[in-house]
CSV table of C-alpha atoms and ligand atoms in Angstrom, one decimal:
chain,number,residue,atom,x,y,z
A,1,UNK,CA,17.0,-22.4,8.6
A,2,UNK,CA,15.4,-24.8,6.1
A,3,UNK,CA,16.8,-25.4,2.5
A,4,UNK,CA,14.2,-23.4,1.2
A,5,UNK,CA,15.0,-20.4,3.3
A,6,UNK,CA,18.7,-20.9,2.9
A,7,UNK,CA,18.2,-20.9,-0.9
A,8,UNK,CA,16.1,-17.6,-0.8
A,9,UNK,CA,18.8,-16.0,1.3
A,10,UNK,CA,21.4,-16.9,-1.2
A,11,UNK,CA,19.1,-15.9,-4.4
A,12,UNK,CA,18.3,-12.6,-2.8
A,13,UNK,CA,22.0,-12.1,-1.9
A,14,UNK,CA,23.3,-12.8,-5.3
A,15,UNK,CA,20.3,-11.0,-7.0
A,16,UNK,CA,19.6,-7.8,-4.5
A,17,UNK,CA,22.2,-7.9,-2.3
A,18,UNK,CA,23.4,-4.2,-0.6
A,19,UNK,CA,26.8,-6.0,0.0
A,20,UNK,CA,29.1,-8.1,-2.1
A,21,UNK,CA,30.2,-11.6,-0.7
A,22,UNK,CA,33.4,-10.0,0.6
A,23,UNK,CA,31.6,-7.1,2.1
A,24,UNK,CA,28.9,-9.5,3.9
A,25,UNK,CA,32.0,-11.3,5.2
A,26,UNK,CA,33.4,-8.2,6.7
A,27,UNK,CA,30.2,-7.6,8.3
A,28,UNK,CA,30.4,-10.9,9.8
A,29,UNK,CA,33.9,-10.5,10.8
A,30,UNK,CA,33.8,-7.4,12.3
A,31,UNK,CA,30.7,-8.6,14.4
A,32,UNK,CA,32.7,-11.8,15.3
A,33,UNK,CA,35.9,-9.8,16.3
A,34,UNK,CA,33.9,-7.7,18.7
A,35,UNK,CA,31.7,-10.8,19.8
A,36,UNK,CA,33.6,-14.2,20.3
A,37,UNK,CA,30.3,-15.4,21.3
A,38,UNK,CA,29.0,-15.4,17.9
A,39,UNK,CA,32.1,-17.7,16.5
A,40,UNK,CA,29.6,-20.7,16.3
A,41,UNK,CA,28.7,-22.7,13.0
A,42,UNK,CA,25.7,-20.6,11.9
A,43,UNK,CA,23.6,-23.8,11.2
A,44,UNK,CA,24.0,-24.5,15.3
A,45,UNK,CA,23.1,-20.8,16.1
A,46,UNK,CA,20.2,-20.9,13.9
A,47,UNK,CA,18.8,-24.1,15.2
A,48,UNK,CA,19.6,-23.0,18.7
A,49,UNK,CA,17.8,-19.9,17.7
A,50,UNK,CA,14.9,-21.8,16.6
A,51,UNK,CA,14.5,-23.9,19.8
A,52,UNK,CA,14.9,-20.9,21.7
A,53,UNK,CA,12.8,-18.3,20.2
A,54,UNK,CA,9.3,-19.6,19.7
A,55,UNK,CA,7.5,-18.6,16.9
A,56,UNK,CA,4.2,-16.5,17.6
A,57,UNK,CA,2.1,-19.1,16.8
A,58,UNK,CA,3.6,-21.8,19.1
A,59,UNK,CA,3.5,-19.5,21.9
A,60,UNK,CA,-0.2,-18.7,21.1
A,61,UNK,CA,-1.0,-22.4,21.2
A,62,UNK,CA,1.0,-23.0,24.7
A,63,UNK,CA,-1.2,-19.9,25.9
A,64,UNK,CA,-4.1,-21.2,24.9
A,65,UNK,CA,-3.5,-24.7,26.5
A,66,UNK,CA,-2.4,-23.1,29.7
A,67,UNK,CA,-4.5,-21.7,32.8
A,68,UNK,CA,-2.1,-19.0,33.0
A,69,UNK,CA,-3.6,-15.8,31.8
A,70,UNK,CA,-5.3,-16.4,28.3
A,71,UNK,CA,-6.7,-13.2,27.3
A,72,UNK,CA,-10.3,-12.6,27.4
A,73,UNK,CA,-11.0,-13.1,24.0
A,74,UNK,CA,-9.4,-16.8,24.1
A,75,UNK,CA,-11.5,-17.3,27.0
A,76,UNK,CA,-14.6,-16.5,25.2
A,77,UNK,CA,-13.3,-18.6,22.2
A,78,UNK,CA,-13.2,-21.8,24.7
A,79,UNK,CA,-16.7,-21.0,26.1
A,80,UNK,CA,-18.3,-20.8,22.8
A,81,UNK,CA,-16.7,-23.8,21.3
A,82,UNK,CA,-18.1,-25.8,24.5
A,83,UNK,CA,-21.4,-24.1,24.2
A,84,UNK,CA,-21.8,-25.5,20.4
A,85,UNK,CA,-20.3,-28.9,21.3
A,86,UNK,CA,-23.3,-29.0,24.0
A,87,UNK,CA,-25.9,-28.2,21.4
A,88,UNK,CA,-25.2,-30.9,19.1
A,89,UNK,CA,-25.1,-33.7,21.8
A,90,UNK,CA,-28.5,-34.2,22.9
A,91,UNK,CA,-30.1,-36.7,20.9
A,92,UNK,CA,-32.6,-37.5,23.7
A,93,UNK,CA,-34.3,-34.3,23.4
A,94,UNK,CA,-38.2,-34.4,22.2
A,95,UNK,CA,-38.4,-33.8,18.4
A,96,UNK,CA,-40.2,-30.2,18.9
A,97,UNK,CA,-37.2,-29.2,21.1
A,98,UNK,CA,-34.9,-30.8,18.4
A,99,UNK,CA,-36.7,-28.4,15.5
A,100,UNK,CA,-36.4,-25.4,17.9
A,101,UNK,CA,-32.7,-26.1,18.4
A,102,UNK,CA,-32.4,-26.7,14.7
A,103,UNK,CA,-34.2,-23.2,13.8
A,104,UNK,CA,-32.1,-21.4,16.2
A,105,UNK,CA,-28.8,-22.9,15.0
A,106,UNK,CA,-30.0,-21.9,11.3
A,107,UNK,CA,-30.9,-18.3,12.1
A,108,UNK,CA,-27.4,-18.0,13.9
A,109,UNK,CA,-25.5,-19.6,11.0
A,110,UNK,CA,-27.4,-17.4,8.4
A,111,UNK,CA,-27.3,-13.9,10.5
A,112,UNK,CA,-24.9,-11.6,9.1
A,113,UNK,CA,-21.4,-11.6,11.1
A,114,UNK,CA,-20.9,-9.0,13.0
A,115,UNK,CA,-17.3,-8.3,11.7
A,116,UNK,CA,-16.2,-4.7,10.8
A,117,UNK,CA,-13.3,-2.6,10.5
A,118,UNK,CA,-12.5,-0.9,14.1
A,119,UNK,CA,-13.7,2.5,14.0
A,120,UNK,CA,-12.2,5.5,16.3
A,121,UNK,CA,-14.5,8.1,18.1
A,122,UNK,CA,-13.0,10.3,20.8
A,123,UNK,CA,-16.9,10.4,22.3
A,124,UNK,CA,-17.4,8.3,25.1
A,125,UNK,CA,-13.6,8.3,26.3
A,126,UNK,CA,-13.3,6.8,29.8
A,127,UNK,CA,-10.3,6.5,32.2
A,128,UNK,CA,-8.0,4.1,30.8
A,129,UNK,CA,-5.6,1.6,32.6
A,130,UNK,CA,-1.9,0.8,32.3
A,131,UNK,CA,0.9,-0.2,34.2
A,132,UNK,CA,-1.4,-0.8,37.3
A,133,UNK,CA,-2.8,2.7,37.2
A,134,UNK,CA,-5.9,4.7,36.0
A,135,UNK,CA,-4.5,6.8,33.1
A,136,UNK,CA,-6.6,10.1,32.7
A,137,UNK,CA,-5.9,10.7,28.9
A,138,UNK,CA,-9.1,12.0,27.0
A,139,UNK,CA,-8.2,14.1,24.0
A,140,UNK,CA,-9.7,17.7,24.4
A,141,UNK,CA,-13.6,18.1,23.3
A,142,UNK,CA,-13.8,19.0,19.5
A,143,UNK,CA,-16.6,20.8,18.0
A,144,UNK,CA,-15.0,21.3,14.7
A,145,UNK,CA,-16.0,19.0,11.7
A,146,UNK,CA,-14.0,15.7,11.0
A,147,UNK,CA,-12.1,15.8,7.9
A,148,UNK,CA,-11.1,12.5,5.7
A,149,UNK,CA,-7.5,12.8,4.9
A,150,UNK,CA,-6.3,12.3,1.3
A,151,UNK,CA,-2.7,11.0,1.0
A,152,UNK,CA,-0.4,13.6,-0.6
A,153,UNK,CA,0.4,12.0,-3.8
A,154,UNK,CA,-3.2,11.8,-5.0
A,155,UNK,CA,-3.2,15.7,-4.6
A,156,UNK,CA,0.3,16.4,-6.1
A,157,UNK,CA,1.9,13.4,-8.0
A,158,UNK,CA,4.7,15.3,-9.2
A,159,UNK,CA,6.2,16.4,-5.9
A,160,UNK,CA,9.5,14.8,-5.1
A,161,UNK,CA,9.7,12.2,-2.3
A,162,UNK,CA,11.0,13.6,1.1
A,163,UNK,CA,13.8,11.4,2.3
A,164,UNK,CA,14.0,10.3,6.1
A,165,UNK,CA,17.4,9.8,6.9
A,166,UNK,CA,19.7,7.6,9.1
A,167,UNK,CA,20.5,10.0,12.0
A,168,UNK,CA,24.0,8.5,12.7
A,169,UNK,CA,24.9,9.2,9.0
A,170,UNK,CA,24.0,12.8,9.1
A,171,UNK,CA,26.9,15.2,8.2
A,172,UNK,CA,28.1,17.4,11.0
A,173,UNK,CA,26.7,20.4,9.2
A,174,UNK,CA,23.4,18.4,8.8
A,175,UNK,CA,23.7,17.6,12.3
A,176,UNK,CA,24.1,20.8,13.9
A,177,UNK,CA,20.8,22.1,11.6
A,178,UNK,CA,18.7,19.2,12.5
A,179,UNK,CA,19.6,19.6,16.0
A,180,UNK,CA,18.7,23.4,15.6
A,181,UNK,CA,15.4,22.6,13.9
A,182,UNK,CA,14.4,20.0,16.6
A,183,UNK,CA,15.2,22.3,19.5
A,184,UNK,CA,13.2,24.9,18.1
A,185,UNK,CA,10.2,22.9,17.1
A,186,UNK,CA,9.9,20.8,20.6
A,187,UNK,CA,10.5,24.5,22.6
A,188,UNK,CA,7.2,25.6,20.8
A,189,UNK,CA,5.4,22.4,21.1
A,190,UNK,CA,6.6,22.3,24.9
A,191,UNK,CA,5.2,25.7,25.5
A,192,UNK,CA,1.9,25.6,23.5
A,193,UNK,CA,-1.1,25.5,26.0
A,194,UNK,CA,-1.7,21.6,27.2
A,195,UNK,CA,-5.1,21.8,25.6
A,196,UNK,CA,-3.5,22.7,22.4
A,197,UNK,CA,-3.8,19.4,20.2
A,198,UNK,CA,-0.7,20.3,18.6
A,199,UNK,CA,1.2,20.6,22.1
A,200,UNK,CA,3.8,17.8,23.2
A,201,UNK,CA,1.3,17.2,26.0
A,202,UNK,CA,-1.7,16.0,23.5
A,203,UNK,CA,0.8,13.9,21.5
A,204,UNK,CA,1.3,12.1,25.0
A,205,UNK,CA,-2.4,12.3,25.7
A,206,UNK,CA,-3.0,10.7,22.3
A,207,UNK,CA,-1.0,8.0,22.6
A,208,UNK,CA,-2.2,7.1,26.1
A,209,UNK,CA,-5.8,7.1,24.9
A,210,UNK,CA,-5.2,4.7,21.8
A,211,UNK,CA,-3.1,2.6,24.1
A,212,UNK,CA,-4.7,2.1,27.6
A,213,UNK,CA,-8.2,1.5,26.5
A,214,UNK,CA,-9.3,5.0,27.0
A,215,UNK,CA,-11.4,4.6,23.9
A,216,UNK,CA,-14.3,2.4,23.3
A,217,UNK,CA,-16.1,0.9,20.3
A,218,UNK,CA,-19.2,3.5,19.5
A,219,UNK,CA,-22.1,2.2,21.3
A,220,UNK,CA,-20.6,-0.3,23.5
A,221,UNK,CA,-18.3,-0.8,26.5
A,222,UNK,CA,-15.6,-2.6,24.7
A,223,UNK,CA,-12.4,-0.6,25.1
A,224,UNK,CA,-10.0,-0.2,22.1
A,225,UNK,CA,-5.9,-0.6,22.0
A,226,UNK,CA,-4.1,0.1,18.9
A,227,UNK,CA,-1.0,-2.2,20.1
A,228,UNK,CA,-0.6,-5.7,20.1
A,229,UNK,CA,-2.4,-6.5,16.7
A,230,UNK,CA,-2.6,-5.7,12.8
A,231,UNK,CA,-3.6,-1.9,14.1
A,232,UNK,CA,0.0,-1.5,15.5
A,233,UNK,CA,2.1,-0.7,12.1
A,234,UNK,CA,-0.4,1.6,10.4
A,235,UNK,CA,-1.6,3.6,13.7
A,236,UNK,CA,2.1,4.5,14.4
A,237,UNK,CA,3.0,5.3,10.8
A,238,UNK,CA,0.2,7.7,10.8
A,239,UNK,CA,1.3,9.1,14.3
A,240,UNK,CA,4.7,10.0,13.1
A,241,UNK,CA,3.1,11.4,9.8
A,242,UNK,CA,1.1,13.7,11.3
A,243,UNK,CA,3.6,14.7,13.8
A,244,UNK,CA,6.0,15.6,11.1
A,245,UNK,CA,3.3,17.6,9.4
A,246,UNK,CA,2.9,19.5,12.7
A,247,UNK,CA,6.7,20.0,13.1
A,248,UNK,CA,6.8,21.2,9.2
A,249,UNK,CA,4.3,23.6,10.1
A,250,UNK,CA,5.8,25.1,13.0
A,251,UNK,CA,9.2,25.2,11.4
A,252,UNK,CA,7.9,26.7,8.3
A,253,UNK,CA,9.6,23.7,6.4
A,254,UNK,CA,7.6,21.4,4.3
A,255,UNK,CA,10.8,19.5,3.4
A,256,UNK,CA,11.5,18.6,7.1
A,257,UNK,CA,11.5,14.8,7.9
A,258,UNK,CA,11.5,12.6,11.3
A,259,UNK,CA,14.8,11.1,10.6
A,260,UNK,CA,15.1,7.7,11.9
A,261,UNK,CA,16.9,5.9,14.9
A,262,UNK,CA,18.9,3.2,13.0
A,263,UNK,CA,19.3,1.0,16.7
A,264,UNK,CA,18.9,-2.2,14.5
A,265,UNK,CA,22.3,-1.8,12.8
A,266,UNK,CA,25.2,-2.6,15.1
A,267,UNK,CA,28.1,-2.7,12.4
A,268,UNK,CA,29.9,0.0,10.7
A,269,UNK,CA,30.9,-1.3,7.3
A,270,UNK,CA,32.6,0.2,4.2
A,271,UNK,CA,30.1,1.5,1.7
A,272,UNK,CA,29.1,-1.4,-1.0
A,273,UNK,CA,30.5,-0.1,-4.3
A,274,UNK,CA,27.3,-0.7,-6.1
A,275,UNK,CA,25.3,1.5,-3.4
A,276,UNK,CA,24.1,4.7,-4.5
A,277,UNK,CA,24.3,6.3,-1.3
A,278,UNK,CA,22.9,5.0,2.0
A,279,UNK,CA,24.1,4.5,5.5
A,280,UNK,CA,26.7,1.9,6.7
A,281,UNK,CA,27.7,3.4,9.9
A,282,UNK,CA,26.7,2.0,13.2
A,283,UNK,CA,23.3,3.2,14.7
A,284,UNK,CA,22.6,1.8,18.1
A,285,UNK,CA,23.8,4.4,20.2
A,286,UNK,CA,21.0,7.1,21.6
A,287,UNK,CA,21.1,9.4,18.6
A,288,UNK,CA,23.3,12.5,19.3
A,289,UNK,CA,20.9,15.3,18.0
A,290,UNK,CA,18.4,13.8,20.5
A,291,UNK,CA,21.0,13.7,23.5
A,292,UNK,CA,22.1,17.3,24.2
A,293,UNK,CA,20.8,18.4,27.9
A,294,UNK,CA,20.5,22.1,26.5
A,295,UNK,CA,17.9,21.2,24.0
A,296,UNK,CA,14.2,20.9,24.1
A,297,UNK,CA,14.4,17.2,22.7
A,298,UNK,CA,16.0,16.1,25.5
A,299,UNK,CA,14.2,14.1,28.2
A,300,UNK,CA,16.1,14.3,31.7
A,301,UNK,CA,14.3,11.4,32.8
A,302,UNK,CA,15.9,8.9,30.7
A,303,UNK,CA,17.7,6.0,31.9
A,304,UNK,CA,21.5,6.5,32.7
A,305,UNK,CA,21.9,3.7,30.0
A,306,UNK,CA,20.6,5.8,27.3
A,307,UNK,CA,23.0,8.6,27.7
A,308,UNK,CA,26.1,6.5,28.1
A,309,UNK,CA,28.0,7.4,24.8
A,310,UNK,CA,29.8,3.9,24.6
A,311,UNK,CA,26.7,1.8,25.5
A,312,UNK,CA,24.6,0.1,22.6
A,313,UNK,CA,20.8,-0.2,22.8
A,314,UNK,CA,19.8,-3.5,24.1
A,315,UNK,CA,17.1,-5.0,21.9
A,316,UNK,CA,16.5,-8.0,23.9
A,317,UNK,CA,15.4,-7.0,27.1
A,318,UNK,CA,12.8,-9.3,28.8
A,319,UNK,CA,9.8,-8.1,30.5
A,320,UNK,CA,10.8,-9.4,33.9
A,321,UNK,CA,13.9,-6.7,33.2
A,322,UNK,CA,11.7,-3.9,32.0
A,323,UNK,CA,11.8,-2.1,35.5
A,324,UNK,CA,15.6,-1.9,35.7
A,325,UNK,CA,17.2,-3.4,32.7
A,326,UNK,CA,20.6,-5.0,33.5
A,327,UNK,CA,23.8,-3.0,32.0
A,328,UNK,CA,24.7,-5.0,29.1
A,329,UNK,CA,27.9,-4.0,27.5
A,330,UNK,CA,28.6,-4.2,23.8
A,331,UNK,CA,30.2,-7.5,23.8
A,332,UNK,CA,26.9,-9.1,25.3
A,333,UNK,CA,24.5,-6.7,23.9
A,334,UNK,CA,25.5,-6.8,20.3
A,335,UNK,CA,25.0,-10.9,19.6
A,336,UNK,CA,21.8,-10.9,21.2
A,337,UNK,CA,20.7,-7.6,19.5
A,338,UNK,CA,21.4,-9.0,15.8
A,339,UNK,CA,19.7,-12.1,16.9
A,340,UNK,CA,16.6,-10.6,18.1
A,341,UNK,CA,16.5,-8.5,14.9
A,342,UNK,CA,16.9,-11.6,12.9
A,343,UNK,CA,14.1,-13.3,14.9
A,344,UNK,CA,11.7,-10.5,14.6
A,345,UNK,CA,12.3,-9.7,10.9
A,346,UNK,CA,13.3,-13.1,9.3
A,347,UNK,CA,12.1,-15.9,11.4
A,348,UNK,CA,9.0,-15.0,13.4
A,349,UNK,CA,8.5,-12.2,11.0
A,350,UNK,CA,8.1,-14.5,7.8
A,351,UNK,CA,4.6,-14.4,7.6
A,352,UNK,CA,1.7,-11.6,7.5
A,353,UNK,CA,0.4,-12.9,10.6
A,354,UNK,CA,3.7,-13.3,12.3
A,355,UNK,CA,5.3,-10.1,11.4
A,356,UNK,CA,1.7,-7.7,11.3
A,357,UNK,CA,-0.1,-9.4,14.3
A,358,UNK,CA,-3.3,-11.0,14.3
A,359,UNK,CA,-6.4,-10.1,13.5
A,360,UNK,CA,-8.8,-7.4,15.3
A,361,UNK,CA,-12.3,-6.2,14.3
A,362,UNK,CA,-15.4,-4.7,15.7
A,363,UNK,CA,-16.7,-6.7,18.7
A,364,UNK,CA,-12.9,-7.8,19.9
A,365,UNK,CA,-12.1,-7.1,23.3
A,366,UNK,CA,-9.1,-4.9,24.0
A,367,UNK,CA,-5.8,-6.8,23.5
A,368,UNK,CA,-3.8,-7.0,26.7
A,369,UNK,CA,-1.5,-9.7,26.3
A,370,UNK,CA,1.0,-9.4,23.4
A,371,UNK,CA,1.5,-13.3,23.0
A,372,UNK,CA,-2.3,-13.3,21.5
A,373,UNK,CA,-2.1,-10.9,18.8
A,374,UNK,CA,1.1,-8.9,18.4
A,375,UNK,CA,3.5,-8.8,15.7
A,376,UNK,CA,7.0,-9.9,15.9
A,377,UNK,CA,8.8,-6.7,15.7
A,378,UNK,CA,6.4,-5.1,18.3
A,379,UNK,CA,7.6,-7.2,20.7
A,380,UNK,CA,11.2,-8.0,19.9
A,381,UNK,CA,12.9,-4.7,19.3
A,382,UNK,CA,10.3,-2.0,19.6
A,383,UNK,CA,9.3,-2.7,23.2
A,384,UNK,CA,13.2,-3.2,24.5
A,385,UNK,CA,13.9,0.0,22.7
A,386,UNK,CA,11.3,1.7,25.1
A,387,UNK,CA,12.5,-0.2,28.0
A,388,UNK,CA,16.3,0.7,27.4
A,389,UNK,CA,15.7,4.4,27.1
A,390,UNK,CA,13.2,4.4,29.8
A,391,UNK,CA,11.5,7.3,31.7
A,392,UNK,CA,8.5,8.6,30.1
A,393,UNK,CA,9.6,6.9,26.9
A,394,UNK,CA,9.4,3.7,28.8
A,395,UNK,CA,5.5,3.5,29.7
A,396,UNK,CA,2.7,3.4,27.4
A,397,UNK,CA,0.8,6.5,28.9
A,398,UNK,CA,3.9,9.0,28.9
A,399,UNK,CA,6.1,7.7,25.7
A,400,UNK,CA,5.2,10.2,23.4
A,401,UNK,CA,6.1,13.0,25.5
A,402,UNK,CA,9.9,11.9,24.7
A,403,UNK,CA,10.3,13.5,21.1
A,404,UNK,CA,12.9,10.3,21.0
A,405,UNK,CA,9.5,8.5,20.6
A,406,UNK,CA,9.2,9.7,16.7
A,407,UNK,CA,12.6,8.8,15.7
A,408,UNK,CA,12.4,5.6,17.2
A,409,UNK,CA,9.0,4.8,15.4
A,410,UNK,CA,10.4,6.4,12.2
A,411,UNK,CA,12.7,3.2,12.2
A,412,UNK,CA,9.8,0.7,12.9
A,413,UNK,CA,8.0,2.2,10.1
A,414,UNK,CA,11.0,1.8,7.9
A,415,UNK,CA,11.6,-1.8,9.1
A,416,UNK,CA,7.7,-2.2,8.1
A,417,UNK,CA,8.3,-0.8,4.7
A,418,UNK,CA,11.4,-2.9,4.2
A,419,UNK,CA,10.0,-6.2,5.2
A,420,UNK,CA,8.1,-6.7,2.1
A,421,UNK,CA,11.1,-7.3,0.3
A,422,UNK,CA,12.8,-9.5,2.6
A,423,UNK,CA,13.7,-13.3,1.3
A,424,UNK,CA,11.8,-16.1,2.4
A,425,UNK,CA,8.2,-16.4,3.7
A,426,UNK,CA,5.1,-14.8,2.7
A,427,UNK,CA,5.3,-10.8,3.3
A,428,UNK,CA,2.5,-8.9,2.3
A,429,UNK,CA,-0.1,-7.0,4.1
A,430,UNK,CA,-3.2,-8.3,5.2
A,431,UNK,CA,-6.3,-8.0,2.3
A,432,UNK,CA,-9.2,-8.5,4.7
A,433,UNK,CA,-11.6,-5.5,4.5
A,434,UNK,CA,-11.7,-5.3,8.2
A,435,UNK,CA,-7.7,-4.4,8.3
A,436,UNK,CA,-8.1,-2.1,5.0
A,437,UNK,CA,-10.9,0.0,6.3
A,438,UNK,CA,-10.1,0.3,9.7
A,439,UNK,CA,-9.8,4.1,10.8
A,440,UNK,CA,-8.0,6.3,13.3
A,441,UNK,CA,-8.6,9.9,14.2
A,442,UNK,CA,-5.4,12.4,14.1
A,443,UNK,CA,-5.0,16.0,14.8
A,444,UNK,CA,-3.2,17.7,11.9
A,445,UNK,CA,-1.0,21.1,11.8
A,446,UNK,CA,-4.3,23.0,12.0
A,447,UNK,CA,-5.7,21.2,15.0
A,448,UNK,CA,-8.2,19.9,12.7
A,449,UNK,CA,-9.2,16.3,13.4
A,450,UNK,CA,-8.6,13.9,10.3
A,451,UNK,CA,-10.0,10.7,9.6
A,452,UNK,CA,-7.5,8.2,8.2
A,453,UNK,CA,-7.5,4.7,7.0
A,454,UNK,CA,-5.3,1.7,7.1
A,455,UNK,CA,-5.6,1.4,3.4
A,456,UNK,CA,-4.1,4.8,2.9
A,457,UNK,CA,-1.2,3.8,5.3
A,458,UNK,CA,0.3,1.0,3.0
A,459,UNK,CA,2.5,3.3,0.8
A,460,UNK,CA,5.0,5.7,2.0
A,461,UNK,CA,5.2,7.1,-1.2
A,462,UNK,CA,1.8,8.0,-1.5
A,463,UNK,CA,2.4,10.0,1.8
A,464,UNK,CA,5.0,11.8,0.2
A,465,UNK,CA,8.2,10.2,1.7
A,466,UNK,CA,11.0,7.7,1.4
A,467,UNK,CA,13.7,6.1,3.8
A,468,UNK,CA,17.5,6.6,3.2
A,469,UNK,CA,18.8,3.1,2.6
A,470,UNK,CA,20.5,1.6,5.7
A,471,UNK,CA,22.5,-1.3,6.4
A,472,UNK,CA,19.5,-4.1,7.1
A,473,UNK,CA,22.2,-6.6,5.6
A,474,UNK,CA,23.4,-6.6,9.1
A,475,UNK,CA,20.7,-8.6,10.4
A,476,UNK,CA,19.4,-10.3,7.3
A,477,UNK,CA,22.5,-11.8,6.6
A,478,UNK,CA,22.9,-13.1,10.2
A,479,UNK,CA,22.7,-16.7,9.4
A,480,UNK,CA,25.7,-17.2,7.1
A,481,UNK,CA,27.2,-20.1,5.6
A,482,UNK,CA,30.6,-20.6,7.7
A,483,UNK,CA,33.6,-21.1,5.5
A,484,UNK,CA,35.9,-23.4,7.8
A,485,UNK,CA,35.3,-21.7,11.0
A,486,UNK,CA,35.6,-24.1,13.9
A,487,UNK,CA,34.9,-23.3,17.3
A,488,UNK,CA,35.9,-24.0,20.6
A,489,UNK,CA,33.4,-25.5,22.9
A,490,UNK,CA,33.8,-22.8,25.2
A,491,UNK,CA,32.5,-20.4,22.8
A,492,UNK,CA,29.6,-22.7,22.1
A,493,UNK,CA,28.9,-22.8,25.5
A,494,UNK,CA,29.2,-18.9,25.9
A,495,UNK,CA,27.0,-18.3,22.8
A,496,UNK,CA,24.4,-20.4,24.1
A,497,UNK,CA,24.2,-19.1,27.5
A,498,UNK,CA,24.0,-15.2,25.9
A,499,UNK,CA,20.9,-16.6,23.8
A,500,UNK,CA,19.0,-18.5,25.9
A,501,UNK,CA,18.2,-15.0,27.4
A,502,UNK,CA,16.7,-13.7,24.1
A,503,UNK,CA,13.2,-15.7,24.6
A,504,UNK,CA,10.0,-14.6,23.6
A,505,UNK,CA,8.1,-12.6,26.3
A,506,UNK,CA,5.9,-14.6,28.2
A,507,UNK,CA,4.6,-11.9,30.3
A,508,UNK,CA,4.4,-8.5,29.1
A,509,UNK,CA,3.5,-5.3,30.7
A,510,UNK,CA,3.0,-2.7,28.4
A,511,UNK,CA,5.4,0.0,26.9
B,1,C2O,CU1,2.3,2.8,20.6
B,1,C2O,CU2,6.3,2.4,20.6
B,1,C2O,O1,4.2,2.6,20.8
């Protein structure tokens, strides 16, 4: 942690902290009590983390310099660089050839750039490919008109915001009611005809189409993927949003909200006195309302890990482990989880490029390797959540068939929303028109196809909702100045071991 970072954390803490110093220390103590590995001087831990968890741009550099699996776009970049280098190093050519080459270069330089925002059409859909298999997931034929979508607040600015809450903090009564609503809604969604765009089946198909290269850029054979680039957060915000509208419609409850699985919070702390509400209970277990086998939101093929009631989620599963992640009990998983969150949100996620992922425009080939363009939280935390739960949820082609998908992505969405105000770094959305004007298509509650833009996704308030406050301080304050905590070498060693496994994925098959 640099001094600047440390200072901004401190400033942030004194100015806008969720927790008082004493309460912050409580968080740390709680964590340390349950996790002796963390009893290391924070600066050591931080340096260790910095060296272990390579920031994205460094990983990208490494990738470019190794022959081992650069993405096709990187290959293309290298080729074109070599190409232009050849062009300017041929002084012995005759002057007419030189003139031709010169004119050609001028024409190329002056011709308009092909950069344009990605737009989606379902026409020309082809079989996709993921996890070593061809995927058949083209959306059903649509004969209606595609209708541009206008955010709710532009239509009715006086409507109060709906609140998406932390699932673990619902009261007993709220839990019962929410569980019954989910059950009712998913019973209907599971029983709709498979070609009904609102059916759960078609939610799975849509995510598969957008995530396996089944959709192509209009008039080309360039396949599209909305993962691993700046398209990731906006796409999933819209996907959860339209899913929520469909559930509201089915339940005839316009206030229904997709509450979030607060998996990033690994500590229960006393609610800060200054807080007006908020959830300060541990959130890393699979939410109970999704874990009752007698309800339609239950998915029987989830892994045994996900249904063991005392096992926290593992947020630092590495790609090599994805097929069968090891059983990490709380003592091992917790320090790794908080480290992963800290790295994803505070360290690697401290810049627009680091958090949001890289640029992706018309003409760019499908992103297959996260190291080239994916944002920090997408690869750390998001992916592990999918792999830990397993079953359909663990594969890109089927993940949206598990209703838990929407509670998982509600949390990702919340973290994106909170990211702007975290201390340190440069945290704002891209202002590039190719980002803002990128478009997606989604089915709404009347099975009408709606066209939405990234621009319209950037404010959750404009979309009519907000999030209950939760204990983000748990990972924000992961790097704390330590007052007189001395540590034995044994602890340091144990800690090092545990953290060394939390490295940035080098090879990554898709969720
Ligand atoms: Cu489109 Cu969690 O993935």
